[in-house]
mmCIF file of C-alpha atoms in Angstrom:
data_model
loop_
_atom_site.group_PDB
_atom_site.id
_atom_site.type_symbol
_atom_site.label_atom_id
_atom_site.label_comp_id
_atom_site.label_asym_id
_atom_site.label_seq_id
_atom_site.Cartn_x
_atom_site.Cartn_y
_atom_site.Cartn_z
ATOM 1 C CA UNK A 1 0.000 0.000 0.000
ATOM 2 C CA UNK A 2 1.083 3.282 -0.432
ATOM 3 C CA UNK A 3 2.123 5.168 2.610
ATOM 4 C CA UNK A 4 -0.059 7.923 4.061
ATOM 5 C CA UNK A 5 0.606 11.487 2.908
ATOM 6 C CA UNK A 6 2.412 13.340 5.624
ATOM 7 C CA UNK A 7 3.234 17.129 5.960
ATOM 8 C CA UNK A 8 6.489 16.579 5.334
ATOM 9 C CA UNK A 9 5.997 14.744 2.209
ATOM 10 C CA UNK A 10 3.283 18.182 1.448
ATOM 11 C CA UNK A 11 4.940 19.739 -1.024
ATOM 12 C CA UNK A 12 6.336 16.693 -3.354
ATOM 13 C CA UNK A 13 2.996 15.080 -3.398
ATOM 14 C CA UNK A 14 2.645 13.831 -7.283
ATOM 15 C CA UNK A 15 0.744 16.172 -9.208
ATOM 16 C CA UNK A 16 1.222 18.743 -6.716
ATOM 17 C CA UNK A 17 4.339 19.939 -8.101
ATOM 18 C CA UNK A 18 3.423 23.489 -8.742
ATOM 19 C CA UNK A 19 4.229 23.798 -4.667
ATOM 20 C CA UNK A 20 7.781 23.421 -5.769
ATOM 21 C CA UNK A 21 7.783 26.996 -8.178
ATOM 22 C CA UNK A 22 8.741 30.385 -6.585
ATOM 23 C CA UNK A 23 5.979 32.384 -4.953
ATOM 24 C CA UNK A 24 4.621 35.242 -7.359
ATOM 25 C CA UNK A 25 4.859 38.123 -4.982
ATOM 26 C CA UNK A 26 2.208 40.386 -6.600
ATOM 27 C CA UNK A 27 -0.668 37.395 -6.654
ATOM 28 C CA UNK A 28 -2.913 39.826 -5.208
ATOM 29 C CA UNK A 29 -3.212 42.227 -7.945
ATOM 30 C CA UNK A 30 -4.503 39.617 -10.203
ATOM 31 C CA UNK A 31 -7.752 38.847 -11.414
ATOM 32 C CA UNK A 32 -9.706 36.432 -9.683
ATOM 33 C CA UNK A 33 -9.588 33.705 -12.823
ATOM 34 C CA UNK A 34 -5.865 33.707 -12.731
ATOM 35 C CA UNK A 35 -5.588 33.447 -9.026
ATOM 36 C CA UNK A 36 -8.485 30.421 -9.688
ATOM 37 C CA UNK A 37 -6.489 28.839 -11.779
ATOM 38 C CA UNK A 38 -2.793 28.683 -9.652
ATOM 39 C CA UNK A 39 -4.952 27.694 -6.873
ATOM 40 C CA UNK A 40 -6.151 25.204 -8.843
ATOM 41 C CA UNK A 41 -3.141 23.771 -10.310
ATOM 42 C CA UNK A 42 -1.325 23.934 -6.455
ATOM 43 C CA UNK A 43 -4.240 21.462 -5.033
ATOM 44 C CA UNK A 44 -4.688 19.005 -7.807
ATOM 45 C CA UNK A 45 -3.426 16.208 -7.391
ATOM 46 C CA UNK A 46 -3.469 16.186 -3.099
ATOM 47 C CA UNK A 47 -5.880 13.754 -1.700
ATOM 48 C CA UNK A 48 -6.472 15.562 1.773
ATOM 49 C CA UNK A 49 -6.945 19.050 2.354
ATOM 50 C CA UNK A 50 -6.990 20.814 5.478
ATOM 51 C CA UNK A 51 -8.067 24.382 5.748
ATOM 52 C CA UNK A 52 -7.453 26.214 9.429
ATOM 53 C CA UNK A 53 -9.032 29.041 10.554
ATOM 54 C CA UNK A 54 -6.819 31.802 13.027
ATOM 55 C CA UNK A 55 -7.110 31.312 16.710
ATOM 56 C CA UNK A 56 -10.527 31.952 18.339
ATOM 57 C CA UNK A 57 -12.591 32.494 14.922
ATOM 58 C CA UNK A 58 -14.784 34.673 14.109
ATOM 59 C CA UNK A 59 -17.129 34.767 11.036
ATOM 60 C CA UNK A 60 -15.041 35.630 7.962
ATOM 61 C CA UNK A 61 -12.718 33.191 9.304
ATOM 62 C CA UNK A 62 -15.160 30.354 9.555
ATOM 63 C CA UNK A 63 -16.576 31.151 6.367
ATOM 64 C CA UNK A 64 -13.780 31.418 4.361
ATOM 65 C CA UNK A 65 -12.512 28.582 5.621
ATOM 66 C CA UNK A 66 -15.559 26.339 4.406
ATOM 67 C CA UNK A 67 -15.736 28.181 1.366
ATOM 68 C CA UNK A 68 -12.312 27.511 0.460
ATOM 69 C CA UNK A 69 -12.650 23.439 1.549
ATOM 70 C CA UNK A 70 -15.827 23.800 -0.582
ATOM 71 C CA UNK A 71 -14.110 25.029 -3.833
ATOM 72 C CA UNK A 72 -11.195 23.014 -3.814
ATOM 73 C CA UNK A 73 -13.312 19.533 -3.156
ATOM 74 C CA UNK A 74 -15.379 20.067 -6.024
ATOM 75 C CA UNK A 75 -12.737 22.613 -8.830
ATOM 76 C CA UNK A 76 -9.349 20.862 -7.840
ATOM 77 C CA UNK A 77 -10.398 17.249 -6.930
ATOM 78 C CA UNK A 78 -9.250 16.761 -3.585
ATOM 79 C CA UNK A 79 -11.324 13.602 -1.878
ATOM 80 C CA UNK A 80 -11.510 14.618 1.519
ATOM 81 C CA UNK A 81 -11.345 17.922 3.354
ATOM 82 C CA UNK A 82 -12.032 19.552 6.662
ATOM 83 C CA UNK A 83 -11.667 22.766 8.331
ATOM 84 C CA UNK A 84 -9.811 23.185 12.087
ATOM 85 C CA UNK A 85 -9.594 25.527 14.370
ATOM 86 C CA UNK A 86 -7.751 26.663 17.526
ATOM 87 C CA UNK A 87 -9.031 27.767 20.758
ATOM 88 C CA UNK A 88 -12.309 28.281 20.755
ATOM 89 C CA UNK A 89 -16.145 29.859 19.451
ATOM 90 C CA UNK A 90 -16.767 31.629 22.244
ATOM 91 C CA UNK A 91 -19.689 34.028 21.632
ATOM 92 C CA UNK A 92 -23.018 33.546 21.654
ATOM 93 C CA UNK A 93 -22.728 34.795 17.717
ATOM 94 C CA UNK A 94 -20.529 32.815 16.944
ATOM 95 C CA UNK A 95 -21.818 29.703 18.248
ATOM 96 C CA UNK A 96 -24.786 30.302 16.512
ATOM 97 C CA UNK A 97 -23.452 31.110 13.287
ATOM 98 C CA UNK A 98 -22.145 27.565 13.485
ATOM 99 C CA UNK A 99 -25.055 25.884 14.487
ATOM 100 C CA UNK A 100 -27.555 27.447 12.601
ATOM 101 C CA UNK A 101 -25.448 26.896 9.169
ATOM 102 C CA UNK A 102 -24.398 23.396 10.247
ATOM 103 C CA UNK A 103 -21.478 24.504 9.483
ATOM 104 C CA UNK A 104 -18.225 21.361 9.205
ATOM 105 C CA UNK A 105 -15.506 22.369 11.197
ATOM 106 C CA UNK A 106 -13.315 21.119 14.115
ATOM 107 C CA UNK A 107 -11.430 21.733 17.254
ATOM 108 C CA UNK A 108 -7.474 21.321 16.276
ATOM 109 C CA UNK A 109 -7.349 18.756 19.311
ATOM 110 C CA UNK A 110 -9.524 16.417 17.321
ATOM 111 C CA UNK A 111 -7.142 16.554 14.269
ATOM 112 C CA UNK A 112 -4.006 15.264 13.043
ATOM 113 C CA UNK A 113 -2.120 17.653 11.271
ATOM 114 C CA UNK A 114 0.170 15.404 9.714
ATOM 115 C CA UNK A 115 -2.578 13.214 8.168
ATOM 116 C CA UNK A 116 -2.953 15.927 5.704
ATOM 117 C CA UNK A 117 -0.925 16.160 2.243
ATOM 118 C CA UNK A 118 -2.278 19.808 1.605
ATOM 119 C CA UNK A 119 -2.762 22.862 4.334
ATOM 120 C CA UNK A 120 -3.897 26.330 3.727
ATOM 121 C CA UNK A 121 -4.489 28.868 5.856
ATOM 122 C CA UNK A 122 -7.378 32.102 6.112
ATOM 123 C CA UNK A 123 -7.394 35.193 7.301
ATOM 124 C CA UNK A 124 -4.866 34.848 8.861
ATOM 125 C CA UNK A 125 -0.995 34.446 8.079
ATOM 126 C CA UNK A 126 1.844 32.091 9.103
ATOM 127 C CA UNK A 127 4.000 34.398 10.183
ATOM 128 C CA UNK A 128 1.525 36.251 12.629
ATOM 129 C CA UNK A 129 1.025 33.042 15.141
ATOM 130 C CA UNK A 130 -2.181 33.369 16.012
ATOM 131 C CA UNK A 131 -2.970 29.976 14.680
ATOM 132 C CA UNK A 132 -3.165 26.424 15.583
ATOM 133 C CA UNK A 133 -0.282 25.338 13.025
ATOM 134 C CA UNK A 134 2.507 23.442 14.161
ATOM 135 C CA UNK A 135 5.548 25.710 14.555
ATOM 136 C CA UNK A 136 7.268 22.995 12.737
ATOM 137 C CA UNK A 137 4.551 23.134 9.684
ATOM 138 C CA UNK A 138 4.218 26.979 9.562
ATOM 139 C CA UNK A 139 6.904 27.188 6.799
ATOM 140 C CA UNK A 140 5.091 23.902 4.822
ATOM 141 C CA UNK A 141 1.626 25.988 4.598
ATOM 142 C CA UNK A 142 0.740 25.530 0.599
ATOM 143 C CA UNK A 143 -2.195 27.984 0.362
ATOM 144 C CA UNK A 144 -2.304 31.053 2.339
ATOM 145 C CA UNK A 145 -5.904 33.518 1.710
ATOM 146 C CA UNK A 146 -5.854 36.517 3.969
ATOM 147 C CA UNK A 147 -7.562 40.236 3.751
ATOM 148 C CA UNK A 148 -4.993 41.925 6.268
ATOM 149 C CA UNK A 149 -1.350 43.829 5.874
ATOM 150 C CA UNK A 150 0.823 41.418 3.889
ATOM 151 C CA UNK A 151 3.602 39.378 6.062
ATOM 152 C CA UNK A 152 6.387 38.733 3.839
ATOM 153 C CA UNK A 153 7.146 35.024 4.987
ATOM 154 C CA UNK A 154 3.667 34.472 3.663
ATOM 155 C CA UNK A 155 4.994 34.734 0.183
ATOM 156 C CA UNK A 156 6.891 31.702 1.128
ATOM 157 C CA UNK A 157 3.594 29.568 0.306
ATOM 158 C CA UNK A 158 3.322 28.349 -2.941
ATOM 159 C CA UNK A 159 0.038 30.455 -3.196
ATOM 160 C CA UNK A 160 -0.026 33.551 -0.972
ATOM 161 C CA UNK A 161 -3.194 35.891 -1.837
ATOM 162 C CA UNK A 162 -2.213 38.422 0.713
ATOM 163 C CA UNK A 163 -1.510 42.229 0.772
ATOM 164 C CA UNK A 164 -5.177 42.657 -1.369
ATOM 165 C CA UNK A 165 -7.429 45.654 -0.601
ATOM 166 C CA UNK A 166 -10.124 43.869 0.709
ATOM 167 C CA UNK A 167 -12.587 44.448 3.620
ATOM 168 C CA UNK A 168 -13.114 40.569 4.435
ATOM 169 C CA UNK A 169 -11.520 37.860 3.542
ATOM 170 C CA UNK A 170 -14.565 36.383 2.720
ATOM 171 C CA UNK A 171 -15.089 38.756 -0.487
ATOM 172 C CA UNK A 172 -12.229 37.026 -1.694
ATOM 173 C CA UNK A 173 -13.262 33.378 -1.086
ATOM 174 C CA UNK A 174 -16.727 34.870 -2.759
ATOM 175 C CA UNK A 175 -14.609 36.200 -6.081
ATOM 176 C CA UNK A 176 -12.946 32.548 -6.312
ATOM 177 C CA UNK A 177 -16.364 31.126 -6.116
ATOM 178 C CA UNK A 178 -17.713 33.165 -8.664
ATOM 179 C CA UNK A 179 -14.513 33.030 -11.153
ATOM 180 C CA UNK A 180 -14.919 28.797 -10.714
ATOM 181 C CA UNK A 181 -18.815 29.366 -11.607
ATOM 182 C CA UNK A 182 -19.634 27.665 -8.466
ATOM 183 C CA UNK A 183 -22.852 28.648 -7.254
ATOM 184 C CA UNK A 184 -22.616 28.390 -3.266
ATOM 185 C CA UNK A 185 -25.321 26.337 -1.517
ATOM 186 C CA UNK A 186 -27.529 28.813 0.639
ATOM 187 C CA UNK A 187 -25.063 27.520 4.025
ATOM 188 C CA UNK A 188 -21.956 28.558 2.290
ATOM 189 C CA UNK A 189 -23.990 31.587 1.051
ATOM 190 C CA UNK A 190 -25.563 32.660 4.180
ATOM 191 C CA UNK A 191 -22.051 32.149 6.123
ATOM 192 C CA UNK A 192 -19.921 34.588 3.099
ATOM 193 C CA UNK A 193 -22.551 37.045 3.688
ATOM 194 C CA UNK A 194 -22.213 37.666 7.125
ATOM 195 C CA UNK A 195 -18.437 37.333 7.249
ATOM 196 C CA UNK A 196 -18.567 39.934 5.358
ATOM 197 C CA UNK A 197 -20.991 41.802 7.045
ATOM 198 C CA UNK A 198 -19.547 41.340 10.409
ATOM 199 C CA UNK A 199 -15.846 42.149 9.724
ATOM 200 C CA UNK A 200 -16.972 45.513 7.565
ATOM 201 C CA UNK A 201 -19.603 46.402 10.309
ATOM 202 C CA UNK A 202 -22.446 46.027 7.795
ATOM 203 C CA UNK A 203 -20.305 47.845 4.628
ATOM 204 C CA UNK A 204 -19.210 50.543 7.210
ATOM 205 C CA UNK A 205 -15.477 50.067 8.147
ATOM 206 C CA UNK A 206 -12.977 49.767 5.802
ATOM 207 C CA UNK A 207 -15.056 48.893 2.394
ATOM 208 C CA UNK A 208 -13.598 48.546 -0.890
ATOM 209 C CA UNK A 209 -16.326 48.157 -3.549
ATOM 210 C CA UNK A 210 -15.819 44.293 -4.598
ATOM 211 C CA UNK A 211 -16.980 44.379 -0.537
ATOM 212 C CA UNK A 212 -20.492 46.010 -1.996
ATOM 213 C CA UNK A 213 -20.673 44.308 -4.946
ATOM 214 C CA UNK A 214 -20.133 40.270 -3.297
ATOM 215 C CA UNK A 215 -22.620 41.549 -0.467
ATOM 216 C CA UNK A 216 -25.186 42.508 -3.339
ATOM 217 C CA UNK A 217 -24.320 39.310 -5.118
ATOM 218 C CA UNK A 218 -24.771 37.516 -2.088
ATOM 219 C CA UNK A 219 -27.374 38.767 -0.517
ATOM 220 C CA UNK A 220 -30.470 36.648 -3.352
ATOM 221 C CA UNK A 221 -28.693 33.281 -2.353
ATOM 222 C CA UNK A 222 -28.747 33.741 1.722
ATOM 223 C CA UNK A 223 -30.857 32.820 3.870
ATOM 224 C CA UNK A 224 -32.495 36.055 5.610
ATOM 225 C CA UNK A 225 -34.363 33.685 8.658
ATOM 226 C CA UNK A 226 -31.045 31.654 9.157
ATOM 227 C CA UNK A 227 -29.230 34.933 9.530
ATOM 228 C CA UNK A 228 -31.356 36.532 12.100
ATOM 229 C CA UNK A 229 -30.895 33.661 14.272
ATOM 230 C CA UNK A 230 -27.265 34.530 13.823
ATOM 231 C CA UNK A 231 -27.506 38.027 14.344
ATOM 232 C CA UNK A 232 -30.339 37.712 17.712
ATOM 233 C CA UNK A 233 -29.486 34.848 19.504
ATOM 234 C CA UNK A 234 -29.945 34.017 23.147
ATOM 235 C CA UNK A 235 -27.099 35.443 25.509
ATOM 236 C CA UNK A 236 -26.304 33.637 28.543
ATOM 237 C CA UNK A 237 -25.944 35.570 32.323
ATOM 238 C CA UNK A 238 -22.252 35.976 32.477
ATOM 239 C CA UNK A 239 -22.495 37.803 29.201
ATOM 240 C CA UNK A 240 -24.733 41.279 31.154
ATOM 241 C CA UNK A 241 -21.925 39.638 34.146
ATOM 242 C CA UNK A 242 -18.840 41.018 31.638
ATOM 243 C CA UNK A 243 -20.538 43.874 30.171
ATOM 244 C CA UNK A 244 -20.965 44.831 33.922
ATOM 245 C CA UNK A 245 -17.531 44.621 34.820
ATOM 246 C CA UNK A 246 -16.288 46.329 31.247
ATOM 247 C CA UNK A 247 -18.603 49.089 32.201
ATOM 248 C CA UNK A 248 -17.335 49.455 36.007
ATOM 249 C CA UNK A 249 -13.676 49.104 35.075
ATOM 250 C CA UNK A 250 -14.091 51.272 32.242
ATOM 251 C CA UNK A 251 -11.663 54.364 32.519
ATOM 252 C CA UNK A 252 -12.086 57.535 30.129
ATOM 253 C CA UNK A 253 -8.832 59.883 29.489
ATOM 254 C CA UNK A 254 -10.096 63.101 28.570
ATOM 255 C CA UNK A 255 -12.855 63.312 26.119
ATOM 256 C CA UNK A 256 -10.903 61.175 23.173
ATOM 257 C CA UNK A 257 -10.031 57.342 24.758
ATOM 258 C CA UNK A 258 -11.181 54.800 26.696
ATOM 259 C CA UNK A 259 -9.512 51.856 28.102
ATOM 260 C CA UNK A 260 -11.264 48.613 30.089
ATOM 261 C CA UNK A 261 -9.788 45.970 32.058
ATOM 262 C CA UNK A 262 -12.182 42.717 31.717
ATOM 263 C CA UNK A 263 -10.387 40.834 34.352
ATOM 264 C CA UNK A 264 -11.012 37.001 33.307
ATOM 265 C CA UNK A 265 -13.548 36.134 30.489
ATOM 266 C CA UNK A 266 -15.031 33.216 29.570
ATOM 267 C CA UNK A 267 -14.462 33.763 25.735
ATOM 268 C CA UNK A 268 -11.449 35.776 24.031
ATOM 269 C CA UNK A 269 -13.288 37.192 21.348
ATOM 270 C CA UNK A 270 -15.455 38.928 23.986
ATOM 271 C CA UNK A 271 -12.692 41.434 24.202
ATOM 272 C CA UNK A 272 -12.801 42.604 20.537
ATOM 273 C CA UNK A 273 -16.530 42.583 20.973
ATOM 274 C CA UNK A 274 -16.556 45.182 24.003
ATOM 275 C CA UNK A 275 -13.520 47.088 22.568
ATOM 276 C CA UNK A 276 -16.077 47.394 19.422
ATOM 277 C CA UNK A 277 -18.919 48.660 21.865
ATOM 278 C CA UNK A 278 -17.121 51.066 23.506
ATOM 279 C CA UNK A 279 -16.451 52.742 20.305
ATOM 280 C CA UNK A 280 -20.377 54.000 20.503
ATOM 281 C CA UNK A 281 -19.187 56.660 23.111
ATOM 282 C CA UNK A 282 -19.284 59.864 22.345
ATOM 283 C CA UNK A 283 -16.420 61.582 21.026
ATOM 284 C CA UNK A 284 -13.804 58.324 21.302
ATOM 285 C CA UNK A 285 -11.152 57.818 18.967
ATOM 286 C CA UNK A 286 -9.423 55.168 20.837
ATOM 287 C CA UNK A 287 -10.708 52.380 22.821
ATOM 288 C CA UNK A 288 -8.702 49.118 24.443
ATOM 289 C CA UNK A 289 -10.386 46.541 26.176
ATOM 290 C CA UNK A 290 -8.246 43.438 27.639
ATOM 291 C CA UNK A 291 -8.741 40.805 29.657
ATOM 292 C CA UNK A 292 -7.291 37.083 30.639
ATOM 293 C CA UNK A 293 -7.945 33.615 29.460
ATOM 294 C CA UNK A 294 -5.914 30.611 30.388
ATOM 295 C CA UNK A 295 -2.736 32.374 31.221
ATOM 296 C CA UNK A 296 -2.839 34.846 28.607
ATOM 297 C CA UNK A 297 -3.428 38.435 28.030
ATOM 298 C CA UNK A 298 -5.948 39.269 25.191
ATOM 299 C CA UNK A 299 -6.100 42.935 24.381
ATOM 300 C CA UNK A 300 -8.147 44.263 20.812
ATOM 301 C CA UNK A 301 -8.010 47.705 20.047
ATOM 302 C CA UNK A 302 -10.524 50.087 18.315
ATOM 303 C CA UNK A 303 -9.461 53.503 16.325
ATOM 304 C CA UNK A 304 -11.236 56.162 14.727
ATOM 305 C CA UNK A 305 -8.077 58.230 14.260
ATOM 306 C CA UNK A 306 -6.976 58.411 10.557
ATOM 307 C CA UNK A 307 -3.390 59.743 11.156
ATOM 308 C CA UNK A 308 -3.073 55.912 13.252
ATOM 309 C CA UNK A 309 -2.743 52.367 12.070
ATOM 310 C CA UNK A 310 -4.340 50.238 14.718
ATOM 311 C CA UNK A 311 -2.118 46.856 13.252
ATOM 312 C CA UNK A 312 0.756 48.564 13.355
ATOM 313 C CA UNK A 313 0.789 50.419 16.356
ATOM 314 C CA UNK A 314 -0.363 47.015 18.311
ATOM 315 C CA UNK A 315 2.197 45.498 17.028
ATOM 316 C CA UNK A 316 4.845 48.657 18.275
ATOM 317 C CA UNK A 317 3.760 48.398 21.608
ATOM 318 C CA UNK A 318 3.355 44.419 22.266
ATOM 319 C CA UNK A 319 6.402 42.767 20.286
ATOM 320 C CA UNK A 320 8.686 43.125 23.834
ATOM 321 C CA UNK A 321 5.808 40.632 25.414
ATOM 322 C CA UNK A 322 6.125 37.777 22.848
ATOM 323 C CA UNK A 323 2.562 36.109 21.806
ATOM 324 C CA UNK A 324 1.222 37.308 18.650
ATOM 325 C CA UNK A 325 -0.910 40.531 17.489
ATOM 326 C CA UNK A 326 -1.986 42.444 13.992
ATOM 327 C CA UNK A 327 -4.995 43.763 12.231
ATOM 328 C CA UNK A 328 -6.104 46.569 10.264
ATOM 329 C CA UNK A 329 -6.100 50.213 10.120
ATOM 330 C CA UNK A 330 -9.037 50.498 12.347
ATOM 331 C CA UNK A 331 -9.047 47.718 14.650
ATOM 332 C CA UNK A 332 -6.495 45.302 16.182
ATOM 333 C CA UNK A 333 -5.695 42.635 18.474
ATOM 334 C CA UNK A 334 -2.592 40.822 20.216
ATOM 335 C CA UNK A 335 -2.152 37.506 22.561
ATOM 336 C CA UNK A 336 -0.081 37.540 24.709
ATOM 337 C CA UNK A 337 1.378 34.842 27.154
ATOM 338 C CA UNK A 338 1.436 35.557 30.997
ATOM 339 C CA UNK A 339 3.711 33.644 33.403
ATOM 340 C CA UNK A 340 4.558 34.477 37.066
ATOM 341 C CA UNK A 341 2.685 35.498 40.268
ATOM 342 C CA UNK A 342 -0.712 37.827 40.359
ATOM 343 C CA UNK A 343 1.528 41.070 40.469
ATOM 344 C CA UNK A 344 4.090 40.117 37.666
ATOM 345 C CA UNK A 345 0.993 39.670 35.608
ATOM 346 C CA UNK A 346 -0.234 43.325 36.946
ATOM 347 C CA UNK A 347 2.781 44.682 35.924
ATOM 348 C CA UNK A 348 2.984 43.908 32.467
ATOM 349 C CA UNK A 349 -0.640 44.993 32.495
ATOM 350 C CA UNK A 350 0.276 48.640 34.145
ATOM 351 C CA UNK A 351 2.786 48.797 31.264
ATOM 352 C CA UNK A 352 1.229 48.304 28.290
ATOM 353 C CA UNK A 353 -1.713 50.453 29.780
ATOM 354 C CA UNK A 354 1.240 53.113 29.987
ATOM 355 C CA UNK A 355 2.376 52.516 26.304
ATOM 356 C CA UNK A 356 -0.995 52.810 25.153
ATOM 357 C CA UNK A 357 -2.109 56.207 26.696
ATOM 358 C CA UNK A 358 1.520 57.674 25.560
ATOM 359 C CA UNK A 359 0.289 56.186 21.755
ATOM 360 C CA UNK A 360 -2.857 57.813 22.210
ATOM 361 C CA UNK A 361 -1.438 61.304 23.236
ATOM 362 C CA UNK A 362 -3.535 61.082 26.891
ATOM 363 C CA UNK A 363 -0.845 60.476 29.086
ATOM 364 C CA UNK A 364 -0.844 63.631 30.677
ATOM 365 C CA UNK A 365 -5.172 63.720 31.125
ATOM 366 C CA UNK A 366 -6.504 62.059 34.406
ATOM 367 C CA UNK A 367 -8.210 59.172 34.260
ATOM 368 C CA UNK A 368 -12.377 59.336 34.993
ATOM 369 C CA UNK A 369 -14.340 56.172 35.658
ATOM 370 C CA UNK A 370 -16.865 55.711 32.908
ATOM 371 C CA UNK A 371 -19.992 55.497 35.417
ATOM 372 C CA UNK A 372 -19.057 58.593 37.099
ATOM 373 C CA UNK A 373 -17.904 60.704 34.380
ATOM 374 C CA UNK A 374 -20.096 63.756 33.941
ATOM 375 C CA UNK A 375 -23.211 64.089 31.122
ATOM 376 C CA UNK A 376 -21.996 66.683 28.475
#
């Protein structure tokens, strides 16, 4: 018999042997039939395809994810595929989003990475580490689909569509689909749709007008009562239980930032979700929220300011802690690994608090408590 495909044996897998040509570092600015077809010719030939989400996912992720597992079981030929994750689907969004769509994907624990002769990554990179990927695998990654700043180790991949001007990365997955003439069943439909929604805030954050035009070509072959379960599902108590505490701990610096301290959540993605909230206030340009899950720090940060890249400046200011963080020009996130006793962990708190309000240009306004701070 012949011996199972392994990821080390990924990228000399007969018929696969486009994974052996040079990257094409401007992939991005193709069109999407030329992209199809390289992403094509890299999966043919593989047998097993697995497609991993980043850490935590949220809906574009998901959906991409599926979408991409979708196209390249029924356009490249590969027999079986499946779509992992790492850590976990923590809001009550989320969950439903899954549930509701049925959607086929899988804690990394219940996976074996090396089973797989073909890996690709969405939105998300290799480089950036906030993914489930073997350290050891990150540099055997074949496919590699991502809407955020371009990592140049990415272009390592035999396909790399990164570095595009994209609001979602699910507009992207949606262009393949409709360059391979694959009509989308109303899941996979209903899933694109609100990845996209969700990540632009309903076409209103960073939008680029293939973002308009997917959501308008989506929008006939979605499901409208499957996405209002989605959209209005049941919240459990310690959800009003965090929003308390975000609200108590809540600290404004003059009339232009906020920053929260969520203590210890039951769900990471809950952080980007009251980061996102806060943003409603009145006059804010910046807002941070971060809190603790299983020995790590999450933080996600929120930015109205134009003159400010939220990826970039998350990156500035958490690269000394280790852990991983990126994002867009708008909004941003970082992980980042806590060791040591309860005041070690306050410490680096304190500091990147510090490194924050000096980014934001508030360091010399006093902090006000959110629930005491006076009505304009």
């Amino acid at each position: 018999m012949p011996a199972t495909p392994t990821a080390n044996s990924r990228r000399t897998t007969p018929g696969g042997g486009e994974g052996t040509e040079p990257p094409q570092p401007r992939l991005a600015t193709l069109p999407a039939r030329a992209k199809l077809e390289r992403l094509i010719r890299v999966a043919k030939g593989h047998k097993k395809l697995l497609v991993m989400t980043h850490d935590n996912p949220d809906p574009d992720s998901i959906a991409s994810a599926v979408a991409l597992s979708h196209l390249l079981k029924e356009r490249a030929g590969v027999e079986e595929t499946r779509v992992g994750y790492g850590g976990i689907i923590g809001r009550a969004e989320n969950i439903a989003f899954v549930k509701v769509l049925r959607l086929p994907v899988s804690p990394i624990a219940n996976l074996d990475v090396d089973e797989y002769d073909l890996l690709a990554l969405v939105d998300t990179q290799p480089p950036t580490g906030n993914h489930a990927i073997p350290p050891r695998l990150r540099d055997e990654v074949d496919i590699v689909i991502d809407h955020h700043p371009m990592r140049d180790e990415s272009l390592k991949a035999p396909f790399a569509d990164v570095g595009g001007d994209f609001g979602a990365t699910s507009t992207m997955l949606a262009e393949y689909l409709r360059a391979a003439r694959l009509e989308p069943s109303v899941e996979v439909a209903t899933a694109l749709f609100y990845g996209v929604k969700a990540d632009t805030r309903d076409l209103g954050r960073e939008t680029t007008q293939t973002d308009i035009d997917t959501y308008l070509w989506l929008f006939p072959r979605m499901d409208k009562q499957m996405l209002s379960q989605i959209e209005h599902p049941e919240l459990p108590a310690r959800y009003f239980q965090l929003y308390h505490t975000a609200f108590e701990r809540a600290k404004m610096y003059g009339d232009t930032a906020i920053i929260t301290d969520l203590e210890e959540v039951y769900s990471p993605d809950m952080v980007a979700e009251v980061a996102e909230r806060l943003m409603f206030l009145e006059g804010m340009k910046w807002s941070l929220a971060y809190a603790t899950y299983r020995n790590q720090l999450f933080l996600s940060l929120r930015v109205k300011d134009r003159r400010m890249n939220a990826g970039r400046l998350i990156r500035e200011i958490c690269e000394d802690f280790g852990g991983s963080s990126g994002g867009h020009g708008s909004m941003a996130g970082a992980r980042i690994p806590l060791s040591g006793r309860a005041n070690q962990r306050k410490a680096v708190k304190r500091e990147l608090v510090r490194r924050f309000i000096e980014a934001f240009g508030v360091a010399d306004e006093r902090p006000v408590a959110l629930l005491s701070a006076p009505s304009p």
